[in-house]
PDB file of C-alpha atoms in Angstrom:
ATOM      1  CA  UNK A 980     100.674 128.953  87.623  1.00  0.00           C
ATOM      2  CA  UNK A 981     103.347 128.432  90.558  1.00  0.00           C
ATOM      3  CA  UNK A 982     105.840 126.219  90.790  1.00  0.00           C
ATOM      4  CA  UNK A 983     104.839 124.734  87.667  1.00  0.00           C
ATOM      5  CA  UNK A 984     101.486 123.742  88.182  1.00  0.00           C
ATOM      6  CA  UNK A 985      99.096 125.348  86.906  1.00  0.00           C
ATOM      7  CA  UNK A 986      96.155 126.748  88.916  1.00  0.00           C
ATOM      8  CA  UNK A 987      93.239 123.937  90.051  1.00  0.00           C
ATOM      9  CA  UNK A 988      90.074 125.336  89.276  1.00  0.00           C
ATOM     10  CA  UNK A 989      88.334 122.321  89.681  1.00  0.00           C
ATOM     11  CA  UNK A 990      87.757 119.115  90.904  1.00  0.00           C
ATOM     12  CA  UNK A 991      87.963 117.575  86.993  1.00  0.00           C
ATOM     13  CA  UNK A 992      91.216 120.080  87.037  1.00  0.00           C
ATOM     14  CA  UNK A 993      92.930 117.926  90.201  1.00  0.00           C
ATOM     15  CA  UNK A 994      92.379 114.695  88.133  1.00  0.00           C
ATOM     16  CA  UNK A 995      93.332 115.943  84.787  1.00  0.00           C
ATOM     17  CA  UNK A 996      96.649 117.429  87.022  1.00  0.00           C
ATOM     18  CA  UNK A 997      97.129 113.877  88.749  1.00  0.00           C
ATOM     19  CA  UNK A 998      96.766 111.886  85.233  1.00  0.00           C
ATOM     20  CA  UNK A 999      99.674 114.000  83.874  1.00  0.00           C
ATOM     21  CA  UNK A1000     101.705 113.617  86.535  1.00  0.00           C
ATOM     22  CA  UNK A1001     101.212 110.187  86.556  1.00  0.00           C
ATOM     23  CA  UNK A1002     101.953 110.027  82.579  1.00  0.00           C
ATOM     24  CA  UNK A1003     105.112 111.993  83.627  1.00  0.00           C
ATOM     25  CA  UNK A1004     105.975 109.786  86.311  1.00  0.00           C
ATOM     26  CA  UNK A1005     106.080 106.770  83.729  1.00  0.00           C
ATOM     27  CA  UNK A1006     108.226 108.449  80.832  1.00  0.00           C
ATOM     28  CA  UNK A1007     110.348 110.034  83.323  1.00  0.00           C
ATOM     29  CA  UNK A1008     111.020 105.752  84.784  1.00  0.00           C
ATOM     30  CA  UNK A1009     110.869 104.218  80.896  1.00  0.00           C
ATOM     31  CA  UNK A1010     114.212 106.485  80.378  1.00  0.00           C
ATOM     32  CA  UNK A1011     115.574 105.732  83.654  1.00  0.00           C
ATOM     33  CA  UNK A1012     115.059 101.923  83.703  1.00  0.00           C
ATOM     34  CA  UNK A1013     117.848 101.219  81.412  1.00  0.00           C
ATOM     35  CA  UNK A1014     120.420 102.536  83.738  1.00  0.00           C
ATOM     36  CA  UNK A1015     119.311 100.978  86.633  1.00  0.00           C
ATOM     37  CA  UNK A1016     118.979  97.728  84.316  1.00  0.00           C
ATOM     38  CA  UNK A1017     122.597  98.135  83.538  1.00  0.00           C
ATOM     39  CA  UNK A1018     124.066  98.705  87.087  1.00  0.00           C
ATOM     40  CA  UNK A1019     122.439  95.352  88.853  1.00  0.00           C
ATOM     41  CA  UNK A1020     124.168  92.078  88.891  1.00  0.00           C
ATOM     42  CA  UNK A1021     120.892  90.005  88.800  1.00  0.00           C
ATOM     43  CA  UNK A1022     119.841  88.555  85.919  1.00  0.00           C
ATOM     44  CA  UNK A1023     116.408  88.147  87.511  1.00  0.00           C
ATOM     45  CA  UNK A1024     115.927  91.624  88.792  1.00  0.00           C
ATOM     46  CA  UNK A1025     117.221  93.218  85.331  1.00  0.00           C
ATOM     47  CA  UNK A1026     113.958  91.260  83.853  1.00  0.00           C
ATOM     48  CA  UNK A1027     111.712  92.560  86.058  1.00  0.00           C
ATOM     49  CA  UNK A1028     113.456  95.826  85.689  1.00  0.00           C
ATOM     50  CA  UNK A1029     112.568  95.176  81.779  1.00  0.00           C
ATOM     51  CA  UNK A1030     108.904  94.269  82.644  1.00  0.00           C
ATOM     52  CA  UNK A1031     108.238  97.579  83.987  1.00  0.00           C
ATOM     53  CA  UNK A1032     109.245  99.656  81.570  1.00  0.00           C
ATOM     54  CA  UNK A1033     107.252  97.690  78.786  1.00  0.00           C
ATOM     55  CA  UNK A1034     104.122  97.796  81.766  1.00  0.00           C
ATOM     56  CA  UNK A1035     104.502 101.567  81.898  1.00  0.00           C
ATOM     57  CA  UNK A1036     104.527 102.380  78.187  1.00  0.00           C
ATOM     58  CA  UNK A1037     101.312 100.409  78.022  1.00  0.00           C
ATOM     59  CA  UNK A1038     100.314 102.427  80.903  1.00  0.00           C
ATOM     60  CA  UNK A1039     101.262 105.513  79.151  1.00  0.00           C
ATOM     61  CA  UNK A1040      99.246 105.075  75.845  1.00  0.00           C
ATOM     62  CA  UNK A1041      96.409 104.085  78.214  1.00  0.00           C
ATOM     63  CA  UNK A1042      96.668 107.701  79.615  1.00  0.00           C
ATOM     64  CA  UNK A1043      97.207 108.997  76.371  1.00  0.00           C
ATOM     65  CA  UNK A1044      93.906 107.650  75.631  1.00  0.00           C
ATOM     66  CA  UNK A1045      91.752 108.800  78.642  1.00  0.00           C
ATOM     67  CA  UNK A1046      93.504 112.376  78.183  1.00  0.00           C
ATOM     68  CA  UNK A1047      91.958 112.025  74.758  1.00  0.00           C
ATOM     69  CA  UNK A1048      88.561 111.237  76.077  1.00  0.00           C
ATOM     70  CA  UNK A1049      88.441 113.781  78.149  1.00  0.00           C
ATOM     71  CA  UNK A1050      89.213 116.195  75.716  1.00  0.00           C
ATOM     72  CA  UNK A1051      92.083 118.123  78.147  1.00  0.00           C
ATOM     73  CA  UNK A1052      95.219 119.386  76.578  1.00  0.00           C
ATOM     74  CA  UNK A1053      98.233 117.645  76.007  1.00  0.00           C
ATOM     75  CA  UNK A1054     100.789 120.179  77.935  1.00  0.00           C
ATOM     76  CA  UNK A1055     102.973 118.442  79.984  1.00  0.00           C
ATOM     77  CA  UNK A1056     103.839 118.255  83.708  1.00  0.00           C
ATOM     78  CA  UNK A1057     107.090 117.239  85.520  1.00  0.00           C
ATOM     79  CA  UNK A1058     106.314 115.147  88.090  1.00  0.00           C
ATOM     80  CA  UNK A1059     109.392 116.033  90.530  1.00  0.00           C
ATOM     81  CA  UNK A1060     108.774 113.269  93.003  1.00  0.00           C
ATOM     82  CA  UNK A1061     108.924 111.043  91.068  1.00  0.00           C
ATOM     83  CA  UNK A1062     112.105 113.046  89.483  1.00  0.00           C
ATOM     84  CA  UNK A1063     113.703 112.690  93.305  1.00  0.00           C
ATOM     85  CA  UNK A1064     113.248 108.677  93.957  1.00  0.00           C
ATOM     86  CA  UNK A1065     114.458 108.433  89.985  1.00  0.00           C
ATOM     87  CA  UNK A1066     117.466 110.402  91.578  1.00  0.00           C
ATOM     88  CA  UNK A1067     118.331 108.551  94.787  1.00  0.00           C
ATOM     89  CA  UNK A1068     118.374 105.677  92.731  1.00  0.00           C
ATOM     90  CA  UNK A1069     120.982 107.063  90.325  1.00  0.00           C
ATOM     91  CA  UNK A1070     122.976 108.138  93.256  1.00  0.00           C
ATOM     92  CA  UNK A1071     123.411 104.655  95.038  1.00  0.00           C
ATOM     93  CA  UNK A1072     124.126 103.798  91.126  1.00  0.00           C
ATOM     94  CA  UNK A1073     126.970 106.464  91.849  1.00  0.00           C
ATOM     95  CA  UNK A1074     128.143 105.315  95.557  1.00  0.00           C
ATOM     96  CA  UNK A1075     127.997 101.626  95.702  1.00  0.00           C
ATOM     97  CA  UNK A1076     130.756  99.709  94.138  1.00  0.00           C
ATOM     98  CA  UNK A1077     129.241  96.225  95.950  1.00  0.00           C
ATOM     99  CA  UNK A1078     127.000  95.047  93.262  1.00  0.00           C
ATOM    100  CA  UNK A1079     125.665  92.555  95.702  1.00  0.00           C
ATOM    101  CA  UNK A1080     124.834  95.440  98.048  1.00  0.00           C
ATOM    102  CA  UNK A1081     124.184  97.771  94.544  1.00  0.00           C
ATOM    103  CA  UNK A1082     120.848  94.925  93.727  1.00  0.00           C
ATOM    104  CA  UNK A1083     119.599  95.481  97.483  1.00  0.00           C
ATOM    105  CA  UNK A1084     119.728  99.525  97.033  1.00  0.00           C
ATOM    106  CA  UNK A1085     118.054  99.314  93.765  1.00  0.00           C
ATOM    107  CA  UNK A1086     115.334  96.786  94.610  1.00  0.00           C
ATOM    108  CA  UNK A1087     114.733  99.299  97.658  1.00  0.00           C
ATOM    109  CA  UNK A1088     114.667 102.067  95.358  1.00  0.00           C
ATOM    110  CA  UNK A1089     112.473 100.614  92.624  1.00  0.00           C
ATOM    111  CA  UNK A1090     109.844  99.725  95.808  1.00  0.00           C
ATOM    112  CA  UNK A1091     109.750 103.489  96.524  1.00  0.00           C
ATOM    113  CA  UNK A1092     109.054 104.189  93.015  1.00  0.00           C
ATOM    114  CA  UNK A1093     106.537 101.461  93.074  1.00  0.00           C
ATOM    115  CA  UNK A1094     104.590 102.345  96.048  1.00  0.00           C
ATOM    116  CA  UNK A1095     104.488 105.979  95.349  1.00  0.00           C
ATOM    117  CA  UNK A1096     102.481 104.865  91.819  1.00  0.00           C
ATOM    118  CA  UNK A1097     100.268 102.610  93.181  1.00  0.00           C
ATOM    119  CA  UNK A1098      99.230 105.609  95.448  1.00  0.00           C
ATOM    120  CA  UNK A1099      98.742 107.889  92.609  1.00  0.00           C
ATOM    121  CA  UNK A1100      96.840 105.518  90.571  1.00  0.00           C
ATOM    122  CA  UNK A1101      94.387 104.620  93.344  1.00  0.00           C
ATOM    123  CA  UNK A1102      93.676 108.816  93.843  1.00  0.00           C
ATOM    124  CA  UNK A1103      93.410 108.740  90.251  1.00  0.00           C
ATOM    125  CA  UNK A1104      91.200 105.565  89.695  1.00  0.00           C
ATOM    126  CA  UNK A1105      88.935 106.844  92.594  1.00  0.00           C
ATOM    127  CA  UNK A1106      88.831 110.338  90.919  1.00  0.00           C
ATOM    128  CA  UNK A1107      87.810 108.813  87.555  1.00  0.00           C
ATOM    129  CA  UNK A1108      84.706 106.768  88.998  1.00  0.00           C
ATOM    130  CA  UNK A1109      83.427 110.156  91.055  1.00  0.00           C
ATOM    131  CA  UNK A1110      83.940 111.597  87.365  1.00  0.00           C
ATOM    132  CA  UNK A1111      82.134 108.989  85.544  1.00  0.00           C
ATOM    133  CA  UNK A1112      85.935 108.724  83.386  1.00  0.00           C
ATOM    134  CA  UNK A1113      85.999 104.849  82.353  1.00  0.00           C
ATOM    135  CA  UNK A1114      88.887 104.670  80.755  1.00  0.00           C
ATOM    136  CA  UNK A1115      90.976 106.177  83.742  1.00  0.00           C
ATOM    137  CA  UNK A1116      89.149 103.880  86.121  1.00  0.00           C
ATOM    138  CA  UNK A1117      90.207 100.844  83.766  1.00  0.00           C
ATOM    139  CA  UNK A1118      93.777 102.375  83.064  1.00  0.00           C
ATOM    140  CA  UNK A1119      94.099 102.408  86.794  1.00  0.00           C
ATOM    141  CA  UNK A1120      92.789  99.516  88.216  1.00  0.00           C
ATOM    142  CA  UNK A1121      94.867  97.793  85.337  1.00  0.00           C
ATOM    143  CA  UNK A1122      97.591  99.588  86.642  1.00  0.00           C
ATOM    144  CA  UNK A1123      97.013  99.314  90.583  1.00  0.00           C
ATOM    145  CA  UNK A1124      97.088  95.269  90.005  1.00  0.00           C
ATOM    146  CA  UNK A1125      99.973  94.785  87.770  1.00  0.00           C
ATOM    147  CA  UNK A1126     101.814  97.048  90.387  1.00  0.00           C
ATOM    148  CA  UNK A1127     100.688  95.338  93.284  1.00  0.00           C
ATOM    149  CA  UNK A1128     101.987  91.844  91.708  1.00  0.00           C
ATOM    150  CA  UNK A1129     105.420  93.154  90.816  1.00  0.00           C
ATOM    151  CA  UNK A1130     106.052  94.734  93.822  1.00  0.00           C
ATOM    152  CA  UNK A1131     104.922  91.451  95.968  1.00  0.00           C
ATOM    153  CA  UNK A1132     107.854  89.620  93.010  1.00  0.00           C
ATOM    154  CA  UNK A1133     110.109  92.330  94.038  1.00  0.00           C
ATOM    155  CA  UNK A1134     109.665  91.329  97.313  1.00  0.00           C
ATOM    156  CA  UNK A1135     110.071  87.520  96.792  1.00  0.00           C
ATOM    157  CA  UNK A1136     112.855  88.049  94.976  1.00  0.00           C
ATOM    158  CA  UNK A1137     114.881  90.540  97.415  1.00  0.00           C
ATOM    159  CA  UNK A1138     113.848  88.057  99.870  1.00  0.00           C
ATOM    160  CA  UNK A1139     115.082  84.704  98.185  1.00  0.00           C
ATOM    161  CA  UNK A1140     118.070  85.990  96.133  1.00  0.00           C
ATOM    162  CA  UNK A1141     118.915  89.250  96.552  1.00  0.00           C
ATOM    163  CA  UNK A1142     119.421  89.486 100.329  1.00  0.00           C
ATOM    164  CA  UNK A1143     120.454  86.466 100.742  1.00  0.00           C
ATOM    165  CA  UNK A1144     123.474  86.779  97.918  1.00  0.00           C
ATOM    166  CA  UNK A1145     124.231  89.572 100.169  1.00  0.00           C
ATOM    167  CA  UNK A1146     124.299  88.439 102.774  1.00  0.00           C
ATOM    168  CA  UNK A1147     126.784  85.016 101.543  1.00  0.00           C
ATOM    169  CA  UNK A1148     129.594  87.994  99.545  1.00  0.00           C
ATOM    170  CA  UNK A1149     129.672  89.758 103.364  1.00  0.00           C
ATOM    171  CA  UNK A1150     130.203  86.597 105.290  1.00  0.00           C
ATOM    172  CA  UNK A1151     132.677  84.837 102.538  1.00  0.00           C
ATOM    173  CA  UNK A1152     134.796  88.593 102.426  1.00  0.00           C
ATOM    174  CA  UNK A1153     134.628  88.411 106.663  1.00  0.00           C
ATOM    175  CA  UNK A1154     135.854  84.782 106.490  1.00  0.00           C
ATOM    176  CA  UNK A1155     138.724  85.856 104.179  1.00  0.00           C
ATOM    177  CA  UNK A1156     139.778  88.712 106.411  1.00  0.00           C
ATOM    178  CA  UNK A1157     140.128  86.324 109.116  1.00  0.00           C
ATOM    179  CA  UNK A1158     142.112  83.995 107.773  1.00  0.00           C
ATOM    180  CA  UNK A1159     144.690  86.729 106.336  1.00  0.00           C
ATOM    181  CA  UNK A1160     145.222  87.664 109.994  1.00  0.00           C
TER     182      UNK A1160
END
């Protein structure tokens, strides 16, 4: 084992390896979506923020499933990229005191975390069909769409609200600093 990861024997081993680090990837967000839920202003993006987290832990009994099924063990991984975006989101928690600016940073954040899963999923779904594994091919694809739709909402809504709410706090502030000249 180095680094934590235990040697790949296989080609079953590298999916087996990529399903836990997905399943880590997902508790490792369920515990840190309540923070970032807390920090934004938006009512809006704390709901979608809320809709994840209940989308991953169906995700992660899913996984719990086709781990089953494939009669691997149970040990667990720590999926440290995951662990990193997780962190640069705390830290703009930590360094922006605009919560107008704070919503823009997280929605940018929670994208990252986004697009990195829908990557691992589609290694992993593609895995699980070379490996006959139906349950990780459904878990995935399942997976692959919901996160596709909520980062295309994310999207709409940085787009329509967020930015734009910005956006309007910067340009009021700049009108008030001009007119205390």
């Amino acid at each position: 084992m180095t680094n934590g990861i235990p040697k790949l024997k296989s080609p079953q081993d590298l999916l087996t390896q990529e399903i836990k680090e997905i399943h880590s990837a997902e508790r490792q967000l369920s515990r840190a979506i309540p923070k970032l839920a807390k920090a934004v202003s938006s009512e809006k993006l704390r709901e979608m923020l809320q809709r994840r987290k209940e989308q991953g832990a169906i995700l992660i009994e899913s996984l719990d499933e086709a781990l089953g099924e494939m009669e691997v063990s149970k040990t667990r991984v720590k999926n440290v990229a995951i662990e990193g975006l997780i962190e640069d989101a705390a830290q703009h928690i930590d360094e922006i005191n605009d919560e107008k600016m704070l919503d823009v940073a997280l929605i940018d954040a929670v994208q990252k975390v986004e697009h990195y899963c829908i990557a691992a999923w589609g290694t992993a779904r593609a895995m699980g069909e070379l490996f006959g594994q139906p349950k990780v091919v459904e878990a995935m694809q399942t997976a692959i769409d919901e996160g596709k739709r909520y980062d295309e909402e994310m999207t709409q809504l940085a787009e329509s609200e967020i930015y734009p709410a910005m956006l309007e706090e910067e340009e009021e502030e700049r009108k008030g600093s001009s007119r205390g000249r």
